PDB file of C-alpha atoms in Angstrom:
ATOM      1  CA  UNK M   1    -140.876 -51.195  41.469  1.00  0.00           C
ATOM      2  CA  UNK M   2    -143.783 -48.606  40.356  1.00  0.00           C
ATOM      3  CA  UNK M   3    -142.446 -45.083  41.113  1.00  0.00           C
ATOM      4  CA  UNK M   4    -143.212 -41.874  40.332  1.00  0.00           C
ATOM      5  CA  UNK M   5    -139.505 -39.552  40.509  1.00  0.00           C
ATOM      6  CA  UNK M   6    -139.327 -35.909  41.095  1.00  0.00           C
ATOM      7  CA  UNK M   7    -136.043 -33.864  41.146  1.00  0.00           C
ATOM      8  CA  UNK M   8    -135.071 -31.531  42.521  1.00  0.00           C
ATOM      9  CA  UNK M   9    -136.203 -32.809  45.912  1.00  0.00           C
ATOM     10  CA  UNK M  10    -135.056 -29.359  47.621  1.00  0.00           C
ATOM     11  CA  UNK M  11    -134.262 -26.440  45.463  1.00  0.00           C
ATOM     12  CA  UNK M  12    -133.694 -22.873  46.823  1.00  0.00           C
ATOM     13  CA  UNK M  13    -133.649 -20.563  44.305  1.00  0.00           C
ATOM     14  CA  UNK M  14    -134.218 -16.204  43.678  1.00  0.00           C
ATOM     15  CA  UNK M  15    -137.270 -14.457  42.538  1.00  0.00           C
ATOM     16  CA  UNK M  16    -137.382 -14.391  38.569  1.00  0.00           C
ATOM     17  CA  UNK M  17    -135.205 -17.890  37.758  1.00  0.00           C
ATOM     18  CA  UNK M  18    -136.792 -19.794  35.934  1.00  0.00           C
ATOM     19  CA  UNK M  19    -136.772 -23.665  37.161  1.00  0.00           C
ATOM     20  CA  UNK M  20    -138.054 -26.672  36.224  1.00  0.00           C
ATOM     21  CA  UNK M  21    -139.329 -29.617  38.464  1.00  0.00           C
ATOM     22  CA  UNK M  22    -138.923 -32.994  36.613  1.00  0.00           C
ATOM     23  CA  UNK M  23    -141.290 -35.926  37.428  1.00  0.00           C
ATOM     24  CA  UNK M  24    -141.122 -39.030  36.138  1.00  0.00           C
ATOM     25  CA  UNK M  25    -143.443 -42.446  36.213  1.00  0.00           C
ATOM     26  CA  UNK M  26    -142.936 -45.733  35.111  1.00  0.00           C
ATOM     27  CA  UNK M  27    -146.526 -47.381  35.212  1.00  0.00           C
ATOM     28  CA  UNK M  28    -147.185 -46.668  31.848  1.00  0.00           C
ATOM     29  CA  UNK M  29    -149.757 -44.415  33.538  1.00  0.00           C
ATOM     30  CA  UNK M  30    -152.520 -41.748  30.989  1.00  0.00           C
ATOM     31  CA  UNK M  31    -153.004 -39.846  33.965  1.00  0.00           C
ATOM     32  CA  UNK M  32    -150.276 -37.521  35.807  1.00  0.00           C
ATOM     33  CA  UNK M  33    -150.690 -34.083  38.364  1.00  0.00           C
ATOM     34  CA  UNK M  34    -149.110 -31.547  40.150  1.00  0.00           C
ATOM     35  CA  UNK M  35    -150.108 -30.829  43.564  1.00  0.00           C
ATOM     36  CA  UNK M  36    -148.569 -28.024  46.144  1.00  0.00           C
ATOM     37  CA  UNK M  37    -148.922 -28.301  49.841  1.00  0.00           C
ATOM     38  CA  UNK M  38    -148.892 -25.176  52.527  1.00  0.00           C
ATOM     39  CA  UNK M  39    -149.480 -25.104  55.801  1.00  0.00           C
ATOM     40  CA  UNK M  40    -153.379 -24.873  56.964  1.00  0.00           C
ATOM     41  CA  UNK M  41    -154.264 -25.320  52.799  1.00  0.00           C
ATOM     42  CA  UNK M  42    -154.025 -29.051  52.503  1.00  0.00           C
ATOM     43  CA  UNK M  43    -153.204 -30.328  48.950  1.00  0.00           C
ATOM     44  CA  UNK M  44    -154.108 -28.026  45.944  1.00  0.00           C
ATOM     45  CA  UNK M  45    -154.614 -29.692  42.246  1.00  0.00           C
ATOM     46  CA  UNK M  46    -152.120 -27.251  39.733  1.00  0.00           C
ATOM     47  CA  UNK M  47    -152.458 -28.949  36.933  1.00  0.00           C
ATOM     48  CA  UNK M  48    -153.106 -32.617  35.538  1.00  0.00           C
ATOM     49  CA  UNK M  49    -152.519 -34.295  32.270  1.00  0.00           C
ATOM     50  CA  UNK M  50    -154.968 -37.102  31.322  1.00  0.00           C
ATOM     51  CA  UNK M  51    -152.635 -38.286  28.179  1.00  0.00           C
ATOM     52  CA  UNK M  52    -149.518 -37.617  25.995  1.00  0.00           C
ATOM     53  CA  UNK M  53    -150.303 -33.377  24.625  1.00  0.00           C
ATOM     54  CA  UNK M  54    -153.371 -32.998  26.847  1.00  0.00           C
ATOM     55  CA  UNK M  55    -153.326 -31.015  29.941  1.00  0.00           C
ATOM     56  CA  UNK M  56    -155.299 -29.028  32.081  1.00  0.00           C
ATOM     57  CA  UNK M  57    -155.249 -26.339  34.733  1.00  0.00           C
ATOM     58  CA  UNK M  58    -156.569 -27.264  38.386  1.00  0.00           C
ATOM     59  CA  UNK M  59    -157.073 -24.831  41.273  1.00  0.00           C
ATOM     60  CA  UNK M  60    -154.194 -22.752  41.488  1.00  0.00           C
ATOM     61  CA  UNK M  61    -152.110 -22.703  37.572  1.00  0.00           C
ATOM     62  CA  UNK M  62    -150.976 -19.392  38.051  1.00  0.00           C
ATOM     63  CA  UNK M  63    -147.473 -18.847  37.930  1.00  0.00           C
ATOM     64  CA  UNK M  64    -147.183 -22.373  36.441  1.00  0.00           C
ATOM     65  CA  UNK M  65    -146.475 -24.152  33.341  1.00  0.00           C
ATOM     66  CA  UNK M  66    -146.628 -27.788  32.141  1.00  0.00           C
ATOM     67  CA  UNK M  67    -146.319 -30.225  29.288  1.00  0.00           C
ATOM     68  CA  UNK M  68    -146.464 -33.925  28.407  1.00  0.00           C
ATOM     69  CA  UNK M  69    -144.931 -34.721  25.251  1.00  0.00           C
ATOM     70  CA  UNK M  70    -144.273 -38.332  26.710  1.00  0.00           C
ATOM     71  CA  UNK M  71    -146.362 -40.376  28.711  1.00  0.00           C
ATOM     72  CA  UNK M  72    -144.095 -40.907  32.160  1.00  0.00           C
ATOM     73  CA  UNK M  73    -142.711 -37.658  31.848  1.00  0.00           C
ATOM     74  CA  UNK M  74    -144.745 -34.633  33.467  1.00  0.00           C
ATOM     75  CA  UNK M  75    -142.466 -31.023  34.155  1.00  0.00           C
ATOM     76  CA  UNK M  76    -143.379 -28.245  36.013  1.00  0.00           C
ATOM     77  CA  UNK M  77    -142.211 -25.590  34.340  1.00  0.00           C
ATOM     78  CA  UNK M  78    -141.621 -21.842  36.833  1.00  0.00           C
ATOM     79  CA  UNK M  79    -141.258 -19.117  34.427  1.00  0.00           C
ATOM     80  CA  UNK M  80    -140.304 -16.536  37.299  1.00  0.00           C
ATOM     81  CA  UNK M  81    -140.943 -18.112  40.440  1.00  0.00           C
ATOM     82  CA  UNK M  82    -141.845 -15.564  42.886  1.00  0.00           C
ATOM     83  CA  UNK M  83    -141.417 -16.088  46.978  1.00  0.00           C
ATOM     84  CA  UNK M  84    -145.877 -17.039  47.213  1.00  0.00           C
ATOM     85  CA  UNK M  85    -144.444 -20.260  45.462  1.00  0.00           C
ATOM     86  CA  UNK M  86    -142.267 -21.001  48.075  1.00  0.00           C
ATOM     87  CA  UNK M  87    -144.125 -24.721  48.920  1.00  0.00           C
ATOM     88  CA  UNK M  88    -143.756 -28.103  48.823  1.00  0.00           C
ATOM     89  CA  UNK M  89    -144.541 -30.153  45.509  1.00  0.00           C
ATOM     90  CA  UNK M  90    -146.200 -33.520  44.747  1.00  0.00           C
ATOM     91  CA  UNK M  91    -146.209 -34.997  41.180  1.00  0.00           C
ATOM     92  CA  UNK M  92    -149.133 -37.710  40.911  1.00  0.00           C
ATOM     93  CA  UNK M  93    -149.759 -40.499  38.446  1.00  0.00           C
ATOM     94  CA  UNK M  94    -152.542 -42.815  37.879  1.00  0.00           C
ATOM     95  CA  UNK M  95    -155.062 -45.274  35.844  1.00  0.00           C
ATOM     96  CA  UNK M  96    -158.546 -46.114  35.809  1.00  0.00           C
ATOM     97  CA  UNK M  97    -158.382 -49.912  37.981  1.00  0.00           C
ATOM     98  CA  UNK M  98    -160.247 -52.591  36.174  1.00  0.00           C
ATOM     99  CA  UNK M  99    -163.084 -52.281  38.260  1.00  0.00           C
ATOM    100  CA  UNK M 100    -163.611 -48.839  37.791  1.00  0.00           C
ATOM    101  CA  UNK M 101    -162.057 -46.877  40.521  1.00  0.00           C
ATOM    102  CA  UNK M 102    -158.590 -45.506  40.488  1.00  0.00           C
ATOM    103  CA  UNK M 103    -155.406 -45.263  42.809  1.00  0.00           C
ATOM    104  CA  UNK M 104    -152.857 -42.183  42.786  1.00  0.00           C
ATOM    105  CA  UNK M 105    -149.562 -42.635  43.009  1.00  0.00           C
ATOM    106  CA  UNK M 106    -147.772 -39.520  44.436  1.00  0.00           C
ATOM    107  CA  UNK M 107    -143.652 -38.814  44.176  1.00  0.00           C
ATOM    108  CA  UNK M 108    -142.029 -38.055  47.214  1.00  0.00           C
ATOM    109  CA  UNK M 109    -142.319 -34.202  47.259  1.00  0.00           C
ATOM    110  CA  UNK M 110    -140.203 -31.631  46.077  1.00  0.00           C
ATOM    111  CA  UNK M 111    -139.305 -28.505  48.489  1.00  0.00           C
ATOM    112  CA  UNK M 112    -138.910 -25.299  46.422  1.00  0.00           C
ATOM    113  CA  UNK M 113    -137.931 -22.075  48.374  1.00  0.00           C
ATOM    114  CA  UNK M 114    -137.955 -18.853  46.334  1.00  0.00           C
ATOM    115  CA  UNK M 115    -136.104 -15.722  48.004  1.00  0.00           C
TER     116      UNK M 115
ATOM    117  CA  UNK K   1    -166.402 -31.486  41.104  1.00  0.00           C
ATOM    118  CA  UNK K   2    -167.323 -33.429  43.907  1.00  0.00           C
ATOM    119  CA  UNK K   3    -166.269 -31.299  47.183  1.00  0.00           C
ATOM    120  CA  UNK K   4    -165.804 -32.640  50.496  1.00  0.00           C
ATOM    121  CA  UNK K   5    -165.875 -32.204  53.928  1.00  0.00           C
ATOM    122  CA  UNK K   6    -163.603 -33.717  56.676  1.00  0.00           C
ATOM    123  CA  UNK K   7    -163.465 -32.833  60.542  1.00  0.00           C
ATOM    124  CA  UNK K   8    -160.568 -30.848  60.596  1.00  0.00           C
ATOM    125  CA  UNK K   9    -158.833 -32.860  63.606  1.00  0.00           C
ATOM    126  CA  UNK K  10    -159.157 -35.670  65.786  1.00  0.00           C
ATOM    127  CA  UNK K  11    -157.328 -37.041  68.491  1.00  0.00           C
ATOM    128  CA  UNK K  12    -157.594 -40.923  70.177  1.00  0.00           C
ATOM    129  CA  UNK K  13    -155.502 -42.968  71.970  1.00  0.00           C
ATOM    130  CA  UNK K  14    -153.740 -46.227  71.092  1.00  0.00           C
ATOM    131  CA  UNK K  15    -155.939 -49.279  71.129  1.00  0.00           C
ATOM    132  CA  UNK K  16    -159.159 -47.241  70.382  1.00  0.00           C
ATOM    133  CA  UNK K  17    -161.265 -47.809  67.230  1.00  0.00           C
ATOM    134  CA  UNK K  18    -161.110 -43.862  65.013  1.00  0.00           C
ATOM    135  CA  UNK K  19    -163.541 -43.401  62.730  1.00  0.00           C
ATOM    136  CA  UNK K  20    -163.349 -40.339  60.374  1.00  0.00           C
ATOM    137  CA  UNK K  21    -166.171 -39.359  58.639  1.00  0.00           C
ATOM    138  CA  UNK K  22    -166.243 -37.099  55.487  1.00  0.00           C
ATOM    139  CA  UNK K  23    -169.298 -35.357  53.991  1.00  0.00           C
ATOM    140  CA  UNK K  24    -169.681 -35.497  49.911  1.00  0.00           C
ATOM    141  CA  UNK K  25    -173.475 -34.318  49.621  1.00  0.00           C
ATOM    142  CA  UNK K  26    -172.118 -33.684  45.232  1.00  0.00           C
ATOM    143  CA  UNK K  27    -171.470 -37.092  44.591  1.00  0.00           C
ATOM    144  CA  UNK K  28    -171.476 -38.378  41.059  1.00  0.00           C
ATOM    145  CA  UNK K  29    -173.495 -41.244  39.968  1.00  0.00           C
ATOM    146  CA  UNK K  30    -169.966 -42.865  38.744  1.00  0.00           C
ATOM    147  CA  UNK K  31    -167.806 -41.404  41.385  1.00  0.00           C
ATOM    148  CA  UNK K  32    -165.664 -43.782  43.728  1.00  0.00           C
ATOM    149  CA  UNK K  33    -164.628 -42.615  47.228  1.00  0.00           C
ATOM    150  CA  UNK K  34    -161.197 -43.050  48.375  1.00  0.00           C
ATOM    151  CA  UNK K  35    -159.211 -42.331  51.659  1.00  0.00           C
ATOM    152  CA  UNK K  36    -155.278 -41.065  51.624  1.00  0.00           C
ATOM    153  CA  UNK K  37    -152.915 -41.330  54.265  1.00  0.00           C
ATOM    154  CA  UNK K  38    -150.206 -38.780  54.637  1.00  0.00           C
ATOM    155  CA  UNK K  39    -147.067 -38.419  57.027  1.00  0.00           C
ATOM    156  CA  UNK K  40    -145.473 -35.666  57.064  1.00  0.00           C
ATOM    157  CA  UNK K  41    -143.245 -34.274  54.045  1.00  0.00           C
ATOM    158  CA  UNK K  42    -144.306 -37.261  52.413  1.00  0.00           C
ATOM    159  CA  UNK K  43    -146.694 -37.873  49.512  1.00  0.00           C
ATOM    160  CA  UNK K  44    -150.213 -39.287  50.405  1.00  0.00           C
ATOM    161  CA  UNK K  45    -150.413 -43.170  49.903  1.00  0.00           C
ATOM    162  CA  UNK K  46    -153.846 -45.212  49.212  1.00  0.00           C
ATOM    163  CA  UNK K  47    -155.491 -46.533  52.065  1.00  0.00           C
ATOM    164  CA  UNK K  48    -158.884 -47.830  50.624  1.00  0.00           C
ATOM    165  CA  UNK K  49    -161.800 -47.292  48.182  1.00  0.00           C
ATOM    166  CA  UNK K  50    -165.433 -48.115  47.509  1.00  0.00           C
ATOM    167  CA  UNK K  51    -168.321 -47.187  45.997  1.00  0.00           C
ATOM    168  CA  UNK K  52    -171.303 -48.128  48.318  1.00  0.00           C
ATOM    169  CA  UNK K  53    -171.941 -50.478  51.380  1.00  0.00           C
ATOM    170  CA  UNK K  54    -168.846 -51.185  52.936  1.00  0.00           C
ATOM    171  CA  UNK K  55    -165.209 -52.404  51.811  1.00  0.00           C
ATOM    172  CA  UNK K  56    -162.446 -53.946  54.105  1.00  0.00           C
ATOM    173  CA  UNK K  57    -158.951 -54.759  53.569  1.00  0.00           C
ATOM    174  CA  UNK K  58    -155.912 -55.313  56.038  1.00  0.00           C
ATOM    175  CA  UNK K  59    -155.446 -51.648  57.230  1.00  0.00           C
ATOM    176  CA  UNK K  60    -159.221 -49.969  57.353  1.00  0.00           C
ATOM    177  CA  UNK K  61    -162.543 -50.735  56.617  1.00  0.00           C
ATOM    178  CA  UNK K  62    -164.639 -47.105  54.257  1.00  0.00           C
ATOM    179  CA  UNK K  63    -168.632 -47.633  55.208  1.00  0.00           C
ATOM    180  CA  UNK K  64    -170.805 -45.704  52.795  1.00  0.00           C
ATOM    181  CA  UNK K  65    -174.528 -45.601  52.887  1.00  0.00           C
ATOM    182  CA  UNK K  66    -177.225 -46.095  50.545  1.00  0.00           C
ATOM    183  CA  UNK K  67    -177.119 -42.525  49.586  1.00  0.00           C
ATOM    184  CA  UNK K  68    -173.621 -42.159  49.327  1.00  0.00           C
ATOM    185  CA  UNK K  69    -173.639 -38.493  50.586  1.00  0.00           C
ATOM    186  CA  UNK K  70    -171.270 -39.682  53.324  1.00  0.00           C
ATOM    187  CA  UNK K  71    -168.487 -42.086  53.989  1.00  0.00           C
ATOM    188  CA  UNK K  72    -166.802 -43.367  57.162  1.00  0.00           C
ATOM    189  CA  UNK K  73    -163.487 -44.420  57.715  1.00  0.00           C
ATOM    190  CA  UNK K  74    -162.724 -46.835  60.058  1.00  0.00           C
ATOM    191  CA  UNK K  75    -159.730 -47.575  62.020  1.00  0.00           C
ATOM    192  CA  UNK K  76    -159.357 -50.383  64.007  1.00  0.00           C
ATOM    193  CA  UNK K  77    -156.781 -50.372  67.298  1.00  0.00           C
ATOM    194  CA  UNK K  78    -154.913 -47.291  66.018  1.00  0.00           C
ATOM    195  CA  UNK K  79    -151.701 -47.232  66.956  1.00  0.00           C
ATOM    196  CA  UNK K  80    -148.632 -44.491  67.493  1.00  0.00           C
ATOM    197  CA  UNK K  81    -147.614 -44.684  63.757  1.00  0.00           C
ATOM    198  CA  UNK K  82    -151.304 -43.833  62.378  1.00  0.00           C
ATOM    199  CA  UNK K  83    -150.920 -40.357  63.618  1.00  0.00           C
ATOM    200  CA  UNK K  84    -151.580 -38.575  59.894  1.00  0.00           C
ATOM    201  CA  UNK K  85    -153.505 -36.509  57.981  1.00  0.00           C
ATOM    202  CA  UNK K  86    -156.173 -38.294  56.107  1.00  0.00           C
ATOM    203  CA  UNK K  87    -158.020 -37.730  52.815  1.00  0.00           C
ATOM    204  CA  UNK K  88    -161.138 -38.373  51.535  1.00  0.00           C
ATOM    205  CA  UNK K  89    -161.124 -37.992  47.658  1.00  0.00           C
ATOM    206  CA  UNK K  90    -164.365 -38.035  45.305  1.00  0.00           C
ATOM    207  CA  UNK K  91    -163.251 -37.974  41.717  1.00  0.00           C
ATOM    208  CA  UNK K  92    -164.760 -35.820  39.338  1.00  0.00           C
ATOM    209  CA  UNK K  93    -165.889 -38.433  36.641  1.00  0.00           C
ATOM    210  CA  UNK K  94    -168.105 -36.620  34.466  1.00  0.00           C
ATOM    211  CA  UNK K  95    -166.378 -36.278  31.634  1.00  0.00           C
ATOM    212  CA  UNK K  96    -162.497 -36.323  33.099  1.00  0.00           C
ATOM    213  CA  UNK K  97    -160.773 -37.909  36.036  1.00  0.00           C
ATOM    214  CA  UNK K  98    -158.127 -35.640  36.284  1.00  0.00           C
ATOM    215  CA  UNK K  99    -159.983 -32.800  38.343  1.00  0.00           C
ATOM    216  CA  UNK K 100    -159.513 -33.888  42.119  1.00  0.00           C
ATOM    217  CA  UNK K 101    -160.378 -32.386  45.363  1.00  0.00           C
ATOM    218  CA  UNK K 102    -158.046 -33.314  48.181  1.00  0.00           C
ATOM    219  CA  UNK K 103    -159.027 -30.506  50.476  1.00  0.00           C
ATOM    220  CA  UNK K 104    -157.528 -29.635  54.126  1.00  0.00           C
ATOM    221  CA  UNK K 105    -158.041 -33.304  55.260  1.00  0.00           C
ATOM    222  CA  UNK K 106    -157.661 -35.032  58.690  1.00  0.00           C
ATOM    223  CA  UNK K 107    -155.141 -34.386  61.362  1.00  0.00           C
ATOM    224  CA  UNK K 108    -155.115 -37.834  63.555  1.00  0.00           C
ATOM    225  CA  UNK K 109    -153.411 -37.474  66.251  1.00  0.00           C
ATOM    226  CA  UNK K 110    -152.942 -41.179  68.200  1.00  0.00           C
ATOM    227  CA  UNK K 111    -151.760 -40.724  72.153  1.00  0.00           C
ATOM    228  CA  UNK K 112    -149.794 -43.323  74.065  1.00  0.00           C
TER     229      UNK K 112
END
């Protein structure tokens, strides 16, 4: 079954701990994201990979790390989270369709609350 | 990067035909439009995609005009359980595809 895995699915954790979100995908996908949703913002791009050792920031990177030394894995990598990262996380994959268009295939969230 | 712009909600009843409209006036030449469905605390899920005229499968049918500034999304007979927010998604397709504009989206809300 195509999946894309995130853990920790709920995490709270205190200001300054470092903490990593794992996501995993096993379409042999070239493309993977990170996405976090609040309230009234809708979903906001952090960063996306588009293969193996190439990444790139999206809208909101700061505060954030990543890094994709193998294709279905993706980490998001909280150096010292801080309570304005207190959301709820999506890890994407996807591939360019044969007939040009794409689909995304999104994890099932992960809910981080810093204190 | 291909912006867009969605009403922010809309409400209908069961039985009734919803269609959502989204504006993308920065539309690429390559660019493909596609819509997202999301409940909540779940990730968004494909509903459809096209890149001009119009293009129907089981759950919705996307109209797009000649121009391709706009699309529509069309719901038959909503029911209860297509209360969600929904996406419309331009990729950026320059010279990536990673760089993706989700927005706010679509708040349906379907009423018994």
């Amino acid at each position: 079954e195509a999946q894309v895995t995130q853990n920790p699915r709920y995490l709270i954790t205190v200001t300054g701990k470092k903490l990593t979100v794992t996501c995993s995908q096993n379409m042999n996908h070239e493309y993977m994201s990170w996405y976090r949703q609040d309230p009234g913002l809708g979903l906001r791009q952090i960063y996306y990979s588009m293969n193996v050792e190439v990444t790139d920031k999206g809208d909101v990177p700061e505060g954030y790390k990543v890094s994709r030394k193998e294709k279905r894995n993706f980490p998001l990598i909280l150096e010292s989270p801080s309570p304005n990262q207190t959301s709820l996380y999506f890890c994407a994959s996807s591939s360019r369709d044969r007939g040009g268009g794409n689909t995304i295939y999104f994890g099932e969230g992960s809910w981080l609350t810093v204190v | 990067l291909a912006k867009t712009t969605q009403p922010i909600s809309m409400d209908s009843y069961e039985g009734q035909e919803v269609n959502i409209t989204c504006s993308h006036n920065n539309i690429a030449t390559n660019d493909y439009i596609t819509w997202y469905q999301q409940f909540p605390s779940q990730g968004p899920r494909f509903i459809i995609q096209g890149y001009k005229t119009k293009v129907t499968n089981e759950v919705a049918s996307l109209f797009i005009p000649a121009d391709r500034k706009s699309s529509t999304l069309s719901l038959p007979r909503v029911s209860l359980s297509d209360t969600a927010v929904y996406y419309c998604l331009v990729g950026d397709r320059g010279s990536t595809l990673g760089r993706l504009y989700f927005g706010r989206g679509t708040q349906l809300t379907v009423w018994p």
